[in-house]
Amino acid sequence: AQTVTQSQPEMSVQEAETVTLSCTYDTSESDYYLFWYKQPPSRQMILVIRQEAYKQQNATENRFSVNFQKAAKSFSLKISDSQLGDAAMYFCAYRSPDDKIIFGKGTRLHILP
Amino acid sequence: DTGVSQDPRHKITKRGQNVTFRCDPISEHNRLYWYRQTLGQGPEFLTYFQNEAQLEKSRLLSDRFSAERPKGSFSTLEIQRTEQGDSAMYLCASSLAIGWETQYFGPGTRLLVL
């Protein structure tokens, strides 16, 4: 069965600094998608970034980038120039070929002013 | 387009009562998903529809839970004879059924069963 593991329940970073959130997953599939979703307090979940497993190039969206290591089944999120608005729960997610999304337990990110 | 909407946003009910939640997907999206999220956890898949057809149900979805999407547009999730363990956030998401389209989430319905 596919699993997604986020080993950091909480992290803190100083405003304007860089932080990396870790995620590992387990699957026997070769074709899948990986996502990072952000869930601010009392607000809805929004997509931060996604990565197609067949693409070797790491995805980048402005200040957000991933380090995708397919062989190691690792998918970390790097946030550069952290801003107060980045404070949220971040979920790593795996999307299987049968279209189900499996989420990790999340990492709560605090931004220190 | 205003995105995925859910109603109500909050619901408090007594144990044993029935509750129904509604989800309106993004208008051109033909896939609709329901998830449940308990405190401190990531969302867990419950079920999903393509148009009006319910394609898959998780074993998390007990017999007390039923979901419908009668005209392939909005969907309802009903919980009968609620239990305290049903207290959670119920999230709806929608996507296009083309390739690997992204799922877009609604704000959720927070259910508290007393």
Coordinates of N, CA, C and O in Angstrom, one line a residue, chain A:
Chain A
A1 N 0.8 -1.2 0.0 CA 0.0 0.0 0.0 C 0.9 1.3 0.0 O 2.0 1.3 0.5
Q2 N 0.3 2.3 -0.6 CA 1.1 3.5 -0.7 C 1.0 4.2 0.6 O -0.1 4.3 1.3
T3 N 2.1 4.8 1.1 CA 2.1 5.6 2.3 C 2.9 6.9 2.0 O 3.8 6.9 1.2
V4 N 2.6 7.9 2.8 CA 3.3 9.1 2.8 C 3.7 9.5 4.2 O 2.9 9.5 5.1
T5 N 5.0 9.8 4.4 CA 5.5 10.1 5.8 C 6.2 11.5 5.8 O 7.0 11.8 5.0
Q6 N 5.7 12.2 6.7 CA 6.3 13.5 7.0 C 6.8 13.4 8.5 O 6.0 13.4 9.4
S7 N 8.1 13.5 8.6 CA 8.7 13.2 9.9 C 8.9 14.4 10.8 O 9.3 14.3 12.0
Q8 N 8.5 15.6 10.3 CA 8.7 16.8 11.1 C 7.3 17.3 11.4 O 6.7 18.0 10.6
P9 N 6.8 17.1 12.6 CA 5.4 17.6 13.0 C 5.4 19.1 13.0 O 4.4 19.7 12.6
E10 N 6.4 19.8 13.4 CA 6.5 21.2 13.5 C 7.9 21.7 13.1 O 8.9 21.1 13.4
M11 N 7.9 22.9 12.4 CA 9.2 23.5 12.2 C 9.0 25.0 12.3 O 7.9 25.6 12.1
S12 N 10.1 25.7 12.6 CA 10.1 27.2 12.7 C 11.2 27.7 11.8 O 12.3 27.1 11.7
V13 N 11.0 28.9 11.2 CA 12.0 29.5 10.4 C 11.9 31.0 10.6 O 10.8 31.6 10.8
Q14 N 13.0 31.7 10.6 CA 13.0 33.1 10.7 C 12.6 33.7 9.4 O 12.9 33.2 8.3
E15 N 11.8 34.8 9.5 CA 11.3 35.5 8.3 C 12.5 35.8 7.4 O 13.6 36.2 7.9
A16 N 12.3 35.6 6.1 CA 13.3 35.9 5.0 C 14.4 34.7 4.9 O 15.2 34.7 3.9
E17 N 14.4 33.8 5.8 CA 15.3 32.6 5.7 C 14.7 31.5 4.8 O 13.5 31.6 4.4
T18 N 15.4 30.5 4.6 CA 15.0 29.3 3.8 C 14.8 28.1 4.7 O 15.5 27.9 5.7
V19 N 13.7 27.4 4.4 CA 13.4 26.2 5.2 C 13.1 25.1 4.3 O 12.5 25.3 3.2
T20 N 13.4 23.8 4.7 CA 13.1 22.6 3.9 C 12.2 21.7 4.7 O 12.6 21.3 5.8
L21 N 11.1 21.3 4.1 CA 10.2 20.3 4.7 C 10.4 19.0 4.1 O 10.5 18.9 2.8
S22 N 10.5 17.9 4.9 CA 10.8 16.6 4.3 C 9.6 15.8 4.1 O 8.5 15.9 4.8
C23 N 9.7 14.9 3.1 CA 8.6 13.9 2.9 C 9.2 12.7 2.2 O 10.0 12.8 1.3
T24 N 8.8 11.5 2.7 CA 9.1 10.3 2.0 C 7.8 9.6 1.7 O 6.8 9.8 2.4
Y25 N 7.9 8.7 0.7 CA 6.7 8.0 0.3 C 7.1 6.6 -0.1 O 8.2 6.3 -0.3
D26 N 6.1 5.7 -0.2 CA 6.3 4.3 -0.6 C 5.3 3.9 -1.6 O 4.1 4.1 -1.4
T27 N 5.8 3.4 -2.7 CA 4.9 3.0 -3.8 C 5.6 2.0 -4.7 O 6.9 2.1 -4.8
S28 N 4.9 1.1 -5.3 CA 5.5 0.2 -6.3 C 5.2 0.7 -7.7 O 5.6 0.1 -8.7
E29 N 4.5 1.8 -7.8 CA 4.1 2.3 -9.1 C 5.3 3.1 -9.7 O 6.2 3.6 -8.9
S30 N 5.3 3.2 -11.0 CA 6.4 4.0 -11.6 C 5.9 5.4 -12.1 O 6.7 6.3 -12.3
D31 N 4.6 5.5 -12.3 CA 4.0 6.7 -12.8 C 3.0 7.2 -11.8 O 2.0 6.6 -11.4
Y32 N 3.3 8.4 -11.3 CA 2.4 9.0 -10.3 C 2.7 10.5 -10.2 O 3.6 11.0 -10.8
Y33 N 1.9 11.2 -9.4 CA 2.2 12.6 -9.1 C 2.4 12.8 -7.6 O 1.8 12.1 -6.8
L34 N 3.2 13.8 -7.3 CA 3.4 14.2 -5.9 C 3.0 15.7 -5.8 O 3.2 16.5 -6.7
F35 N 2.5 16.0 -4.6 CA 2.0 17.4 -4.4 C 2.5 17.9 -3.0 O 2.7 17.1 -2.1
W36 N 2.6 19.2 -2.9 CA 2.6 19.8 -1.6 C 1.4 20.8 -1.6 O 1.2 21.6 -2.5
Y37 N 0.6 20.6 -0.5 CA -0.6 21.4 -0.3 C -0.3 22.2 1.0 O 0.3 21.8 1.9
K38 N -0.9 23.4 1.0 CA -0.7 24.3 2.2 C -2.1 24.6 2.7 O -3.1 24.8 2.0
Q39 N -2.3 24.4 4.1 CA -3.6 24.7 4.7 C -3.4 25.7 5.8 O -3.0 25.3 6.9
P40 N -3.6 27.0 5.5 CA -3.5 28.0 6.6 C -4.6 27.8 7.7 O -5.6 27.1 7.4
P41 N -4.4 28.3 8.9 CA -5.3 28.1 9.9 C -6.7 28.6 9.5 O -6.9 29.7 9.0
S42 N -7.7 27.7 9.7 CA -9.1 27.9 9.4 C -9.4 28.3 7.9 O -10.4 29.0 7.6
R43 N -8.5 28.0 7.1 CA -8.7 28.3 5.7 C -8.5 27.0 4.8 O -8.0 26.0 5.3
Q44 N -8.9 27.1 3.6 CA -8.9 25.9 2.8 C -7.6 25.5 2.2 O -6.6 26.4 2.2
M45 N -7.5 24.3 1.9 CA -6.2 23.7 1.4 C -6.0 24.2 -0.1 O -6.9 24.2 -0.9
I46 N -4.8 24.7 -0.3 CA -4.4 25.1 -1.6 C -3.1 24.4 -2.1 O -2.3 24.1 -1.3
L47 N -3.1 24.2 -3.4 CA -1.9 23.6 -4.0 C -0.7 24.5 -4.0 O -0.9 25.7 -4.5
V48 N 0.4 24.0 -3.6 CA 1.6 24.8 -3.6 C 2.4 24.5 -4.9 O 2.9 25.3 -5.6
I49 N 2.6 23.2 -5.1 CA 3.5 22.7 -6.1 C 3.2 21.3 -6.4 O 2.8 20.5 -5.5
R50 N 3.4 20.8 -7.7 CA 3.3 19.4 -8.0 C 4.4 19.0 -8.9 O 5.1 19.8 -9.6
Q51 N 4.6 17.7 -8.8 CA 5.8 17.0 -9.5 C 5.3 15.8 -10.2 O 4.7 14.9 -9.5
E52 N 5.5 15.7 -11.5 CA 5.2 14.4 -12.2 C 6.4 13.4 -12.0 O 7.6 13.9 -12.2
A53 N 6.1 12.2 -11.7 CA 7.2 11.3 -11.4 C 8.1 11.0 -12.6 O 9.3 10.6 -12.4
Y54 N 7.6 11.1 -13.8 CA 8.4 10.8 -15.0 C 9.3 11.9 -15.3 O 10.2 11.8 -16.2
K55 N 9.2 13.1 -14.7 CA 10.0 14.2 -15.0 C 11.2 14.3 -14.0 O 11.0 14.2 -12.8
Q56 N 12.4 14.3 -14.5 CA 13.6 14.4 -13.7 C 13.8 15.8 -13.1 O 14.4 16.0 -12.0
Q57 N 13.4 16.8 -13.9 CA 13.6 18.2 -13.5 C 12.7 18.5 -12.3 O 11.5 18.2 -12.3
N58 N 13.3 19.1 -11.3 CA 12.5 19.5 -10.1 C 11.6 20.7 -10.4 O 12.0 21.6 -11.0
A59 N 10.4 20.6 -9.9 CA 9.4 21.6 -10.1 C 9.7 22.9 -9.3 O 10.3 22.7 -8.1
T60 N 9.4 24.0 -9.8 CA 9.6 25.3 -9.1 C 8.5 26.2 -9.3 O 7.9 26.3 -10.5
E61 N 8.0 26.9 -8.3 CA 7.0 27.9 -8.3 C 7.4 29.1 -7.5 O 7.2 29.1 -6.3
N62 N 7.9 30.1 -8.1 CA 8.4 31.3 -7.4 C 9.3 30.9 -6.3 O 10.4 30.3 -6.5
R63 N 8.9 31.2 -5.0 CA 9.8 30.9 -3.9 C 9.8 29.4 -3.4 O 10.5 29.1 -2.5
F64 N 9.0 28.6 -4.1 CA 8.8 27.2 -3.7 C 9.5 26.3 -4.7 O 9.2 26.5 -5.9
S65 N 10.2 25.4 -4.2 CA 10.9 24.4 -5.1 C 10.9 23.1 -4.4 O 10.8 23.0 -3.2
V66 N 11.0 22.0 -5.2 CA 11.1 20.7 -4.6 C 12.4 20.0 -5.0 O 13.1 20.4 -5.9
N67 N 12.8 19.1 -4.1 CA 13.9 18.2 -4.4 C 13.3 16.8 -4.5 O 13.0 16.1 -3.5
F68 N 13.2 16.3 -5.7 CA 12.5 15.0 -6.0 C 13.6 14.0 -6.3 O 14.3 14.1 -7.2
Q69 N 13.7 13.0 -5.4 CA 14.6 11.9 -5.5 C 13.8 10.6 -5.7 O 13.4 10.0 -4.7
K70 N 13.6 10.2 -7.0 CA 12.7 9.1 -7.2 C 13.2 7.8 -6.6 O 12.4 7.0 -6.1
A71 N 14.4 7.5 -6.8 CA 15.0 6.2 -6.3 C 14.9 6.2 -4.8 O 14.6 5.1 -4.2
A72 N 15.1 7.3 -4.2 CA 15.0 7.3 -2.7 C 13.6 7.5 -2.2 O 13.4 7.5 -1.0
K73 N 12.7 7.8 -3.1 CA 11.3 8.1 -2.8 C 11.2 9.2 -1.8 O 10.6 9.1 -0.7
S74 N 11.9 10.3 -2.1 CA 11.9 11.4 -1.3 C 11.4 12.7 -2.1 O 11.7 12.8 -3.3
F75 N 10.7 13.5 -1.4 CA 10.1 14.7 -2.1 C 10.0 15.8 -1.1 O 9.0 16.0 -0.4
S76 N 11.1 16.6 -1.0 CA 11.1 17.7 0.0 C 10.8 19.0 -0.6 O 10.9 19.2 -1.8
L77 N 10.3 19.9 0.2 CA 9.8 21.2 -0.2 C 10.7 22.3 0.4 O 10.9 22.3 1.6
K78 N 11.3 23.2 -0.5 CA 12.1 24.3 0.0 C 11.4 25.6 -0.2 O 10.9 25.8 -1.3
I79 N 11.3 26.3 0.9 CA 10.7 27.6 0.8 C 11.8 28.7 1.0 O 12.4 28.7 2.1
S80 N 12.0 29.5 0.0 CA 13.0 30.5 0.1 C 12.4 31.8 0.5 O 11.2 32.1 0.3
D81 N 13.2 32.7 1.2 CA 12.7 34.0 1.5 C 11.4 33.9 2.3 O 10.3 34.5 1.9
S82 N 11.3 33.1 3.3 CA 10.1 32.9 4.0 C 9.3 34.2 4.4 O 10.0 35.1 4.9
Q83 N 8.0 34.1 4.3 CA 7.2 35.3 4.6 C 6.2 34.9 5.7 O 5.8 33.7 5.8
L84 N 5.7 35.9 6.4 CA 4.7 35.6 7.5 C 3.5 34.8 6.9 O 2.9 34.0 7.6
G85 N 3.1 35.1 5.7 CA 2.0 34.4 5.1 C 2.2 33.0 4.8 O 1.3 32.3 4.4
D86 N 3.4 32.5 4.9 CA 3.7 31.1 4.6 C 3.4 30.2 5.8 O 3.4 29.0 5.7
A87 N 3.1 30.8 7.0 CA 2.7 30.1 8.2 C 1.5 29.3 7.9 O 0.4 29.8 7.5
A88 N 1.6 27.9 8.0 CA 0.5 27.1 7.7 C 0.8 25.6 8.0 O 2.0 25.3 8.4
M89 N -0.1 24.7 7.8 CA 0.2 23.3 7.8 C 0.5 22.9 6.4 O -0.3 23.3 5.5
Y90 N 1.5 22.2 6.2 CA 1.9 21.8 4.9 C 1.8 20.2 4.8 O 2.3 19.5 5.6
F91 N 1.1 19.8 3.7 CA 0.8 18.4 3.5 C 1.5 17.9 2.3 O 1.3 18.5 1.2
C92 N 2.3 16.9 2.4 CA 2.8 16.2 1.2 C 1.8 15.1 0.8 O 1.1 14.5 1.7
A93 N 1.6 15.0 -0.5 CA 0.6 14.1 -1.0 C 1.0 13.3 -2.2 O 1.8 13.8 -3.0
Y94 N 0.5 12.1 -2.3 CA 0.9 11.2 -3.4 C -0.4 10.9 -4.1 O -1.4 10.5 -3.5
R95 N -0.4 11.0 -5.5 CA -1.6 10.6 -6.3 C -1.3 9.4 -7.1 O -0.4 9.4 -7.9
S96 N -2.1 8.4 -6.9 CA -1.8 7.1 -7.5 C -2.5 7.1 -8.9 O -3.4 7.9 -9.2
P97 N -2.1 6.1 -9.7 CA -2.8 6.0 -11.0 C -4.3 5.8 -11.0 O -5.0 6.1 -11.9
D98 N -4.8 5.3 -9.8 CA -6.3 5.1 -9.7 C -6.9 6.4 -9.1 O -8.0 6.4 -8.6
D99 N -6.2 7.5 -9.1 CA -6.7 8.8 -8.9 C -7.0 9.1 -7.4 O -7.7 10.0 -7.1
K100 N -6.5 8.3 -6.5 CA -6.7 8.6 -5.1 C -5.5 9.4 -4.6 O -4.3 9.1 -5.0
I101 N -5.7 10.3 -3.7 CA -4.6 11.1 -3.1 C -4.4 10.6 -1.7 O -5.4 10.5 -0.9
I102 N -3.2 10.3 -1.4 CA -2.8 9.9 0.0 C -2.0 11.0 0.6 O -0.9 11.4 0.0
F103 N -2.4 11.5 1.7 CA -1.7 12.6 2.4 C -0.9 12.1 3.5 O -1.2 11.2 4.2
G104 N 0.2 12.9 3.8 CA 1.0 12.7 5.0 C 0.2 13.4 6.2 O -0.8 14.0 6.0
K105 N 0.8 13.3 7.4 CA 0.2 13.9 8.5 C 0.4 15.4 8.7 O -0.2 16.0 9.5
G106 N 1.3 15.9 7.9 CA 1.5 17.3 7.8 C 2.6 17.8 8.7 O 3.1 17.1 9.6
T107 N 3.1 19.0 8.3 CA 4.1 19.7 9.1 C 3.6 21.1 9.3 O 3.3 21.8 8.4
R108 N 3.6 21.5 10.6 CA 3.1 22.9 10.9 C 4.3 23.8 10.8 O 5.3 23.6 11.6
L109 N 4.3 24.8 10.0 CA 5.4 25.7 9.8 C 5.1 27.0 10.5 O 4.0 27.7 10.2
H110 N 6.0 27.5 11.4 CA 5.9 28.8 12.0 C 6.9 29.7 11.4 O 8.1 29.3 11.2
I111 N 6.5 30.9 11.2 CA 7.4 31.9 10.7 C 7.7 32.9 11.8 O 6.7 33.6 12.3
L112 N 8.9 33.1 12.2 CA 9.3 34.0 13.3 C 9.7 35.4 12.7 O 10.6 35.5 11.9
P113 N 9.0 36.4 13.2 CA 9.3 37.7 12.7 C 10.7 38.3 13.1 O 11.2 37.8 14.1

